[in-house]
C-alpha cells in the first residue's frame, strides 16, 4: 500500500536508515527504503567520493544526505572552532594526557591523527560551512 511518505520520497517502504556507512545507505535504498548518509564527518573531498560511490550502487533509487546543522545550541558563543578546540583541550588534566600516551605506547598503538576529533567540532553552522 502506498502512503504519502512513500509517494513523496519515491520509495517502496517508509523506512529511513541513517548511517555513516555508504554500503548500508546503498543497500537500504536498493531494498526500497531511504538510505541516508550521515555526512557530518566527511571532508568535502571525502563526501564527493562517498556520494559518487553511492550513486554507482543504488541502482537509480533515491537516497538522502544528512548534514546536521542545528539552528541553535548551548555554547554557540564559545568562539570559532580553533578557539573551542583549545578550550576543550585545556580542560583535560595533564595526568590524563600522560596516562593515555603511556597506555597507547605500552600497547603499540599510534596516537590519533590531527583530524581524529573533527566530527565533534563540525557540528556547528560555522564549521559545517
PDB file of C-alpha atoms in Angstrom:
ATOM      1  CA  UNK A   1       0.000   0.000   0.000  1.00  0.00           C
ATOM      2  CA  UNK A   2       1.386   3.365  -1.000  1.00  0.00           C
ATOM      3  CA  UNK A   3       1.484   6.043   1.659  1.00  0.00           C
ATOM      4  CA  UNK A   4       2.060   9.743   1.420  1.00  0.00           C
ATOM      5  CA  UNK A   5       5.628   9.236   2.667  1.00  0.00           C
ATOM      6  CA  UNK A   6       6.468   6.589   0.084  1.00  0.00           C
ATOM      7  CA  UNK A   7       4.964   8.684  -2.715  1.00  0.00           C
ATOM      8  CA  UNK A   8       6.725  11.839  -1.532  1.00  0.00           C
ATOM      9  CA  UNK A   9      10.163  10.211  -1.444  1.00  0.00           C
ATOM     10  CA  UNK A  10       9.717   7.749  -4.311  1.00  0.00           C
ATOM     11  CA  UNK A  11      10.402   4.737  -2.102  1.00  0.00           C
ATOM     12  CA  UNK A  12       8.575   1.437  -1.689  1.00  0.00           C
ATOM     13  CA  UNK A  13       8.695   1.188   2.127  1.00  0.00           C
ATOM     14  CA  UNK A  14       8.510   4.009   4.704  1.00  0.00           C
ATOM     15  CA  UNK A  15      11.848   3.001   6.240  1.00  0.00           C
ATOM     16  CA  UNK A  16      14.656   5.515   6.704  1.00  0.00           C
ATOM     17  CA  UNK A  17      18.130   4.272   7.654  1.00  0.00           C
ATOM     18  CA  UNK A  18      20.643   6.899   8.774  1.00  0.00           C
ATOM     19  CA  UNK A  19      24.212   5.641   8.567  1.00  0.00           C
ATOM     20  CA  UNK A  20      27.796   6.830   8.117  1.00  0.00           C
ATOM     21  CA  UNK A  21      28.395   3.661   6.084  1.00  0.00           C
ATOM     22  CA  UNK A  22      27.827   4.051   2.359  1.00  0.00           C
ATOM     23  CA  UNK A  23      27.197   0.303   1.998  1.00  0.00           C
ATOM     24  CA  UNK A  24      24.243   0.480   4.382  1.00  0.00           C
ATOM     25  CA  UNK A  25      22.839   3.562   2.636  1.00  0.00           C
ATOM     26  CA  UNK A  26      23.009   1.891  -0.784  1.00  0.00           C
ATOM     27  CA  UNK A  27      21.581  -1.424   0.468  1.00  0.00           C
ATOM     28  CA  UNK A  28      18.576   0.199   2.146  1.00  0.00           C
ATOM     29  CA  UNK A  29      17.812   2.321  -0.905  1.00  0.00           C
ATOM     30  CA  UNK A  30      18.110  -0.662  -3.267  1.00  0.00           C
ATOM     31  CA  UNK A  31      15.739  -2.612  -0.987  1.00  0.00           C
ATOM     32  CA  UNK A  32      13.040   0.056  -1.305  1.00  0.00           C
ATOM     33  CA  UNK A  33      13.679   2.224   1.740  1.00  0.00           C
ATOM     34  CA  UNK A  34      15.512   5.532   2.030  1.00  0.00           C
ATOM     35  CA  UNK A  35      19.176   5.217   2.918  1.00  0.00           C
ATOM     36  CA  UNK A  36      20.555   8.462   4.367  1.00  0.00           C
ATOM     37  CA  UNK A  37      24.289   9.154   4.599  1.00  0.00           C
ATOM     38  CA  UNK A  38      25.388  10.960   7.755  1.00  0.00           C
ATOM     39  CA  UNK A  39      27.803  13.399   6.125  1.00  0.00           C
ATOM     40  CA  UNK A  40      28.951  15.442   9.113  1.00  0.00           C
ATOM     41  CA  UNK A  41      32.323  13.734   9.499  1.00  0.00           C
ATOM     42  CA  UNK A  42      33.486  13.862   5.881  1.00  0.00           C
ATOM     43  CA  UNK A  43      35.707  16.487   4.311  1.00  0.00           C
ATOM     44  CA  UNK A  44      34.308  17.898   1.047  1.00  0.00           C
ATOM     45  CA  UNK A  45      36.665  15.639  -0.933  1.00  0.00           C
ATOM     46  CA  UNK A  46      35.685  12.539   1.045  1.00  0.00           C
ATOM     47  CA  UNK A  47      31.994  13.374   0.699  1.00  0.00           C
ATOM     48  CA  UNK A  48      32.336  13.678  -3.056  1.00  0.00           C
ATOM     49  CA  UNK A  49      33.905  10.193  -3.214  1.00  0.00           C
ATOM     50  CA  UNK A  50      31.230   8.680  -0.945  1.00  0.00           C
ATOM     51  CA  UNK A  51      28.377  10.201  -2.973  1.00  0.00           C
ATOM     52  CA  UNK A  52      29.906   9.031  -6.248  1.00  0.00           C
ATOM     53  CA  UNK A  53      30.164   5.504  -4.839  1.00  0.00           C
ATOM     54  CA  UNK A  54      26.556   5.571  -3.610  1.00  0.00           C
ATOM     55  CA  UNK A  55      25.348   6.880  -6.983  1.00  0.00           C
ATOM     56  CA  UNK A  56      27.035   3.893  -8.628  1.00  0.00           C
ATOM     57  CA  UNK A  57      25.488   1.371  -6.195  1.00  0.00           C
ATOM     58  CA  UNK A  58      21.859   2.410  -5.592  1.00  0.00           C
ATOM     59  CA  UNK A  59      20.532   1.306  -8.966  1.00  0.00           C
ATOM     60  CA  UNK A  60      18.892   4.669  -9.602  1.00  0.00           C
ATOM     61  CA  UNK A  61      16.985   4.566  -6.298  1.00  0.00           C
ATOM     62  CA  UNK A  62      16.732   7.714  -4.138  1.00  0.00           C
ATOM     63  CA  UNK A  63      18.887   8.314  -1.069  1.00  0.00           C
ATOM     64  CA  UNK A  64      19.488  11.205   1.272  1.00  0.00           C
ATOM     65  CA  UNK A  65      22.406  13.113   2.772  1.00  0.00           C
ATOM     66  CA  UNK A  66      22.224  14.390   6.351  1.00  0.00           C
ATOM     67  CA  UNK A  67      24.304  17.482   7.099  1.00  0.00           C
ATOM     68  CA  UNK A  68      23.307  18.248  10.679  1.00  0.00           C
ATOM     69  CA  UNK A  69      23.422  21.939  11.445  1.00  0.00           C
ATOM     70  CA  UNK A  70      21.312  22.819  14.493  1.00  0.00           C
ATOM     71  CA  UNK A  71      19.640  26.218  14.453  1.00  0.00           C
ATOM     72  CA  UNK A  72      20.924  26.883  17.971  1.00  0.00           C
ATOM     73  CA  UNK A  73      22.930  25.055  20.598  1.00  0.00           C
ATOM     74  CA  UNK A  74      24.341  25.622  24.050  1.00  0.00           C
ATOM     75  CA  UNK A  75      27.804  27.163  23.808  1.00  0.00           C
ATOM     76  CA  UNK A  76      27.304  28.854  20.432  1.00  0.00           C
ATOM     77  CA  UNK A  77      29.070  31.899  21.822  1.00  0.00           C
ATOM     78  CA  UNK A  78      32.200  29.882  22.721  1.00  0.00           C
ATOM     79  CA  UNK A  79      34.183  31.253  19.754  1.00  0.00           C
ATOM     80  CA  UNK A  80      35.456  29.818  16.496  1.00  0.00           C
ATOM     81  CA  UNK A  81      36.434  26.162  16.023  1.00  0.00           C
ATOM     82  CA  UNK A  82      40.141  26.636  16.794  1.00  0.00           C
ATOM     83  CA  UNK A  83      39.337  28.616  19.926  1.00  0.00           C
ATOM     84  CA  UNK A  84      36.811  25.988  21.029  1.00  0.00           C
ATOM     85  CA  UNK A  85      39.309  23.180  20.400  1.00  0.00           C
ATOM     86  CA  UNK A  86      41.864  24.975  22.567  1.00  0.00           C
ATOM     87  CA  UNK A  87      39.330  25.417  25.359  1.00  0.00           C
ATOM     88  CA  UNK A  88      38.301  21.764  25.245  1.00  0.00           C
ATOM     89  CA  UNK A  89      41.898  20.532  25.200  1.00  0.00           C
ATOM     90  CA  UNK A  90      42.686  22.862  28.089  1.00  0.00           C
ATOM     91  CA  UNK A  91      40.049  21.089  30.215  1.00  0.00           C
ATOM     92  CA  UNK A  92      41.919  17.768  30.049  1.00  0.00           C
ATOM     93  CA  UNK A  93      44.299  17.405  33.010  1.00  0.00           C
ATOM     94  CA  UNK A  94      47.953  16.700  32.139  1.00  0.00           C
ATOM     95  CA  UNK A  95      47.825  13.475  34.170  1.00  0.00           C
ATOM     96  CA  UNK A  96      45.041  12.156  31.913  1.00  0.00           C
ATOM     97  CA  UNK A  97      47.009  13.022  28.782  1.00  0.00           C
ATOM     98  CA  UNK A  98      50.118  11.270  30.167  1.00  0.00           C
ATOM     99  CA  UNK A  99      48.078   8.182  31.111  1.00  0.00           C
ATOM    100  CA  UNK A 100      46.696   7.942  27.578  1.00  0.00           C
ATOM    101  CA  UNK A 101      50.114   8.429  25.963  1.00  0.00           C
ATOM    102  CA  UNK A 102      51.619   5.705  28.187  1.00  0.00           C
ATOM    103  CA  UNK A 103      48.711   3.319  27.561  1.00  0.00           C
ATOM    104  CA  UNK A 104      48.941   3.731  23.789  1.00  0.00           C
ATOM    105  CA  UNK A 105      52.726   3.294  23.825  1.00  0.00           C
ATOM    106  CA  UNK A 106      52.504   0.212  26.058  1.00  0.00           C
ATOM    107  CA  UNK A 107      50.216  -1.495  23.541  1.00  0.00           C
ATOM    108  CA  UNK A 108      51.951  -0.269  20.387  1.00  0.00           C
ATOM    109  CA  UNK A 109      49.056   1.944  19.273  1.00  0.00           C
ATOM    110  CA  UNK A 110      49.834   5.063  17.256  1.00  0.00           C
ATOM    111  CA  UNK A 111      48.439   8.299  18.735  1.00  0.00           C
ATOM    112  CA  UNK A 112      45.322   9.655  16.993  1.00  0.00           C
ATOM    113  CA  UNK A 113      45.855  11.849  13.945  1.00  0.00           C
ATOM    114  CA  UNK A 114      45.235  15.585  13.915  1.00  0.00           C
ATOM    115  CA  UNK A 115      41.813  15.051  12.288  1.00  0.00           C
ATOM    116  CA  UNK A 116      40.578  12.434  14.779  1.00  0.00           C
ATOM    117  CA  UNK A 117      38.230  14.826  16.593  1.00  0.00           C
ATOM    118  CA  UNK A 118      36.890  16.784  13.655  1.00  0.00           C
ATOM    119  CA  UNK A 119      33.325  15.380  13.859  1.00  0.00           C
ATOM    120  CA  UNK A 120      32.770  16.940  17.265  1.00  0.00           C
ATOM    121  CA  UNK A 121      33.865  20.357  16.070  1.00  0.00           C
ATOM    122  CA  UNK A 122      31.951  20.084  12.793  1.00  0.00           C
ATOM    123  CA  UNK A 123      28.551  20.230  14.455  1.00  0.00           C
ATOM    124  CA  UNK A 124      28.033  23.967  14.162  1.00  0.00           C
ATOM    125  CA  UNK A 125      26.746  26.097  11.339  1.00  0.00           C
ATOM    126  CA  UNK A 126      30.067  27.972  11.192  1.00  0.00           C
ATOM    127  CA  UNK A 127      32.329  24.918  10.969  1.00  0.00           C
ATOM    128  CA  UNK A 128      29.984  22.936   8.710  1.00  0.00           C
ATOM    129  CA  UNK A 129      30.105  25.676   6.104  1.00  0.00           C
TER     130      UNK A 129
END
